PDB file of C-alpha atoms in Angstrom:
ATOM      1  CA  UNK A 369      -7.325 -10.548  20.275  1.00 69.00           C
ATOM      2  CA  UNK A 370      -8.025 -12.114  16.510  1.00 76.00           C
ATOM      3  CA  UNK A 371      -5.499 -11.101  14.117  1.00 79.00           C
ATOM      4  CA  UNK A 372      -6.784  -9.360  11.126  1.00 72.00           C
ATOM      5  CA  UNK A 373      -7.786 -11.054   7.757  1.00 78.00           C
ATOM      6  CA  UNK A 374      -5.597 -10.647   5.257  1.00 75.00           C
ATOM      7  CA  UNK A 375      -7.233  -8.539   2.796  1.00 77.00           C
ATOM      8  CA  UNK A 376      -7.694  -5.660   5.608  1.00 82.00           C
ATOM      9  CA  UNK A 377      -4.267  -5.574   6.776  1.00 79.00           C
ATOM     10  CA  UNK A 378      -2.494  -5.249   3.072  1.00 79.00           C
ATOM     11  CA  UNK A 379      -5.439  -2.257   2.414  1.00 82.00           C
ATOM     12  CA  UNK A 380      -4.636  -0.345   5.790  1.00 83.00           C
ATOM     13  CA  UNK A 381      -0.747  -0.491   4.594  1.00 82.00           C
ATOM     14  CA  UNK A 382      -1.330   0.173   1.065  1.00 80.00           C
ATOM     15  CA  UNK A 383      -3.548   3.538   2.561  1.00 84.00           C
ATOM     16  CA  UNK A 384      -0.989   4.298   5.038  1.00 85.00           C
ATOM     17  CA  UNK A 385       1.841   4.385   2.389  1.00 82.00           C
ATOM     18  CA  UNK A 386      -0.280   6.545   0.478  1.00 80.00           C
ATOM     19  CA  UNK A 387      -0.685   8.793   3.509  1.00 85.00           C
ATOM     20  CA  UNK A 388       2.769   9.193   4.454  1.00 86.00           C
ATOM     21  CA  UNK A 389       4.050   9.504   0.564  1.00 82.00           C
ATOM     22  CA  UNK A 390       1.200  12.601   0.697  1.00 82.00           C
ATOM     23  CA  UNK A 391       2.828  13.745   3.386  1.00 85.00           C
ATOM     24  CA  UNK A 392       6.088  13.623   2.067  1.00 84.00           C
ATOM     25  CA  UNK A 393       5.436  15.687  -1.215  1.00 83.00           C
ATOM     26  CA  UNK A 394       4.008  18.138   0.789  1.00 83.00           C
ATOM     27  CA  UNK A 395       6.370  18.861   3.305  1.00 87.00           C
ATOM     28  CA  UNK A 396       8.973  18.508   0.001  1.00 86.00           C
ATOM     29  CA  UNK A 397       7.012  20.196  -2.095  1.00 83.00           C
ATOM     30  CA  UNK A 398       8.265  18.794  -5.404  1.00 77.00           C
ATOM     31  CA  UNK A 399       4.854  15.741  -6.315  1.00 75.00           C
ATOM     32  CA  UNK A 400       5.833  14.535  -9.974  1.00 82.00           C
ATOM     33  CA  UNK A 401       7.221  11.149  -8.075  1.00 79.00           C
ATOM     34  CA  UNK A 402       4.286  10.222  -6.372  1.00 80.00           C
ATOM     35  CA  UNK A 403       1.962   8.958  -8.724  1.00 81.00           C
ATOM     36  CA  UNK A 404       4.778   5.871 -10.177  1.00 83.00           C
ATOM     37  CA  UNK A 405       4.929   5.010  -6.225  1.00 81.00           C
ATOM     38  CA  UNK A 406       1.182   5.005  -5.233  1.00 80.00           C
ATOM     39  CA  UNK A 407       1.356   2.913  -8.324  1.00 84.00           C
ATOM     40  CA  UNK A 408       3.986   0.813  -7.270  1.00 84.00           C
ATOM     41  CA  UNK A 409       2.233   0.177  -3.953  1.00 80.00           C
ATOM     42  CA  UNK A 410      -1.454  -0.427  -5.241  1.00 82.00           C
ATOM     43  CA  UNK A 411       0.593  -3.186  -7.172  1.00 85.00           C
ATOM     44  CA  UNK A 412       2.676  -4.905  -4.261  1.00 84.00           C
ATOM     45  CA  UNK A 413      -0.602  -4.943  -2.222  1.00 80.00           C
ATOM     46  CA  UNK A 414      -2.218  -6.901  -5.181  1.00 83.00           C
ATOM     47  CA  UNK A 415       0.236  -9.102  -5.527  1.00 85.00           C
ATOM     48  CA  UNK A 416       0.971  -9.829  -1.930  1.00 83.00           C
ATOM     49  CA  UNK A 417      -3.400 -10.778  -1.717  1.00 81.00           C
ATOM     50  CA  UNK A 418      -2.623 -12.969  -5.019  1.00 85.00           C
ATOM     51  CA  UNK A 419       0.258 -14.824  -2.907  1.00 83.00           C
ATOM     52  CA  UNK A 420      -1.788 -15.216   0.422  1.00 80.00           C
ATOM     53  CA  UNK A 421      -4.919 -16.680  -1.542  1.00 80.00           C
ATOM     54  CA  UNK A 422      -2.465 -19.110  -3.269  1.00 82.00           C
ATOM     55  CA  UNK A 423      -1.068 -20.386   0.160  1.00 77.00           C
ATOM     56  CA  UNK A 424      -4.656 -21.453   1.723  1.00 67.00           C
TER      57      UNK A 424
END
């Protein structure tokens, strides 16, 4: 099986932490700390392609 290019696998775990941090303010019901963490995540994914382009 081929592994996954880079850029797919850090957007399918940037989307799943966005799923399960939905999920989370749902079942809590309380969503005013959600938006700095999507944030925070959209920005560790970038950074994370940034690093992987700079080690090929």
């Amino acid at each position: 099986m081929a592994r996954l290019p880079d850029s797919l696998a850090i957007a399918l775990s940037a989307v799943g932490s966005c799923w399960v941090l939905a999920v989370i303010a749902y079942i809590v019901g309380d969503a005013e700390w959600i938006l700095p963490l999507v944030v925070l995540g959209i920005l560790t994914g970038i950074a994370e392609w940034v690093l992987r382009q700079k080690q090929k």
